[in-house]
Structures are given as structure tokens and as C-alpha cells.
C-alpha positions as semicolon CSV with decimal commas, in nm:
position;residue;x (nm);y (nm);z (nm)
1;M;0,514;-0,432;-0,197
2;N;0,604;-0,779;-0,333
3;K;0,562;-0,642;-0,684
4;F;0,832;-0,386;-0,605
5;K;1,074;-0,660;-0,491
6;M;0,997;-0,875;-0,797
7;L;1,049;-0,583;-1,033
8;A;1,376;-0,486;-0,860
9;A;1,501;-0,844;-0,894
10;A;1,404;-0,845;-1,264
11;V;1,593;-0,519;-1,322
12;A;1,902;-0,651;-1,141
13;S;1,906;-0,981;-1,327
14;A;1,842;-0,810;-1,661
15;A;2,131;-0,572;-1,593
16;I;2,366;-0,863;-1,522
17;C;2,253;-1,039;-1,840
18;G;2,284;-0,715;-2,034
19;V;2,656;-0,689;-1,957
20;A;2,721;-1,028;-2,116
21;S;2,493;-0,983;-2,418
22;A;2,559;-0,848;-2,767
23;E;2,627;-0,477;-2,800
24;H;2,288;-0,414;-2,966
25;L;2,080;-0,541;-2,673
26;Y;2,005;-0,301;-2,390
27;V;1,859;-0,299;-2,040
28;G;1,718;0,003;-1,861
29;G;1,523;0,092;-1,554
30;S;1,394;0,384;-1,354
31;F;1,261;0,476;-1,014
32;G;1,058;0,787;-0,945
33;I;0,790;0,974;-0,758
34;T;0,426;0,951;-0,864
35;Q;0,214;1,262;-0,821
36;Q;-0,133;1,114;-0,860
37;S;-0,394;1,372;-0,956
38;D;-0,680;1,418;-0,712
39;S;-1,013;1,284;-0,833
40;D;-1,374;1,399;-0,831
41;N;-1,615;1,108;-0,803
42;S;-1,985;1,108;-0,882
43;G;-2,276;0,883;-0,963
44;Q;-2,642;0,818;-0,895
45;T;-2,801;0,610;-0,621
46;G;-3,059;0,340;-0,629
47;A;-3,367;0,397;-0,406
48;F;-3,299;0,351;-0,033
49;T;-3,394;0,482;0,311
50;T;-3,119;0,638;0,519
51;G;-3,037;0,541;0,874
52;N;-3,075;0,784;1,164
53;L;-2,991;1,137;1,048
54;G;-2,889;1,233;1,402
55;D;-3,229;1,355;1,518
56;G;-3,412;1,020;1,504
57;S;-3,550;1,081;1,153
58;T;-3,471;0,899;0,828
59;L;-3,498;1,006;0,466
60;D;-3,628;0,818;0,162
61;V;-3,381;0,874;-0,123
62;A;-3,515;0,831;-0,476
63;A;-3,335;0,626;-0,740
64;G;-3,119;0,848;-0,957
65;T;-3,027;1,093;-0,679
66;P;-2,679;1,227;-0,758
67;Y;-2,390;1,189;-0,513
68;N;-2,027;1,301;-0,525
69;W;-1,707;1,345;-0,329
70;S;-1,342;1,435;-0,387
71;T;-1,039;1,215;-0,318
72;E;-0,690;1,346;-0,251
73;F;-0,386;1,119;-0,294
74;D;-0,042;1,124;-0,130
75;N;0,264;1,116;-0,353
76;G;0,369;0,762;-0,437
77;T;0,645;0,573;-0,613
78;N;0,701;0,414;-0,950
79;I;0,957;0,171;-1,082
80;S;1,011;0,032;-1,429
81;A;1,244;-0,203;-1,616
82;E;1,303;-0,228;-1,990
83;F;1,480;-0,478;-2,212
84;G;1,520;-0,434;-2,585
85;K;1,730;-0,421;-2,898
86;R;1,893;-0,121;-3,066
87;Y;1,919;-0,142;-3,447
88;A;2,191;0,004;-3,668
89;S;1,944;0,268;-3,793
90;G;1,920;0,405;-3,438
91;L;1,567;0,272;-3,381
92;R;1,498;0,064;-3,074
93;A;1,237;-0,199;-2,993
94;G;1,179;-0,322;-2,641
95;I;0,940;-0,421;-2,371
96;E;0,892;-0,230;-2,046
97;L;0,729;-0,337;-1,720
98;S;0,611;-0,053;-1,498
99;F;0,452;-0,039;-1,151
100;S;0,322;0,268;-0,964
101;E;0,135;0,319;-0,639
102;A;-0,006;0,612;-0,436
103;D;-0,200;0,605;-0,109
104;V;-0,535;0,776;-0,051
105;D;-0,488;1,078;0,178
106;T;-0,847;1,191;0,238
107;H;-1,198;1,212;0,097
108;T;-1,389;1,540;0,123
109;G;-1,706;1,711;0,006
110;V;-1,946;1,416;0,033
111;T;-2,285;1,525;-0,099
112;L;-2,614;1,352;-0,174
113;G;-2,867;1,533;-0,390
114;G;-2,663;1,850;-0,352
115;I;-2,678;1,833;0,030
116;D;-2,342;1,843;0,213
117;L;-2,320;1,536;0,441
118;T;-2,006;1,648;0,630
119;N;-2,193;1,715;0,956
120;V;-2,446;1,428;0,934
121;D;-2,410;1,126;1,167
122;A;-2,254;0,824;0,991
123;A;-2,559;0,617;1,090
124;A;-2,738;0,781;0,795
125;V;-2,522;0,605;0,534
126;L;-2,474;0,288;0,736
127;G;-2,851;0,236;0,765
128;L;-2,839;0,226;1,146
129;G;-3,126;0,316;1,377
130;D;-2,898;0,449;1,651
131;T;-2,648;0,730;1,602
132;T;-2,277;0,644;1,594
133;G;-2,140;0,968;1,734
134;L;-1,921;0,995;1,425
135;L;-1,984;1,249;1,153
136;I;-1,958;1,143;0,788
137;G;-1,697;1,417;0,732
138;D;-1,478;1,273;1,010
139;V;-1,512;0,915;0,884
140;V;-1,416;0,994;0,523
141;A;-1,136;1,234;0,626
142;N;-0,935;0,926;0,725
143;G;-0,876;0,815;0,366
144;Q;-0,821;0,443;0,323
145;G;-0,672;0,239;0,041
146;D;-0,442;0,307;-0,248
147;I;-0,433;0,329;-0,623
148;S;-0,184;0,115;-0,812
149;Q;-0,106;0,034;-1,172
150;T;0,099;-0,235;-1,340
151;A;0,162;-0,194;-1,711
152;I;0,356;-0,354;-1,994
153;Y;0,457;-0,133;-2,287
């Protein structure tokens, strides 16, 4: 969250400078909640052989086999700061720095070639010969990571 601290410091220093500047310069900022839309993810594999499917067997997967899953995100935060100039005509020109972030909540609906992998041992996708005792659905349910964006307007 260093970006958050840097942006907050920039907003604070810009606000202090804004008080002492000409009446046509302005400083602004905002803080809010990000409601990241959930995503559906898909693609096609290269050729590979799975690990243990849970019963000691493996499966040869052809190149071009479709896969997909869904990702759900938690709500996140956003912060922005803007500095600009207001003209006599009422028009404004400025520059804005914005940062937003939302954490991954869970992944669901993992399929390969139209087959639901929720109840398949994770060894299948890890390429392991022995089973792990963990199902793919359980592993991906513990969503990891985040999505963040930094932008200048």
C-alpha cells in the first residue's frame, strides 16, 4: 500500500500549495470504494498429459482444448488527486493521478474441455503421479492475489 501513502502525501502537499496559489489554480482529491466486476476467463491449452486424476489414470489433452473459470472480487478502494487550472470561460484543464485495488475473493467453475474439474484431485493439473488429497475446487476457492490500476488522466 506504499502507492496509497505516496498518493495521500501528494494530495496533502498539493492542497497546502493550492491555498497559497493564484485563485485560478485548483487542487482536488477523492477516496472511494471500488466494486470490481467479476470476470469470466477462458482460453485454449497446449498439448499436455494430466497428472493423476485420482484413480491412478492420466489423460492426454489435445492442443486447443478450451478451458475456463470465473473469478469473484472483493470490494476495494480507490484514491485520486487532481491539480489544474480554471479559466475565465469556466473551462478547466488539469492532471489527475488515480489508484484502485481490489482483492480476489474466489475462483469457481474450473472446466477443461467442458468437463467440470471441481471434484478432481489437484494432482491432475499439477502433473503429479500421486494424489494430493486436495480437490481442484477447494484449491481455487481460496482466491489469491489482487487487481490494481494506476492511471494518469
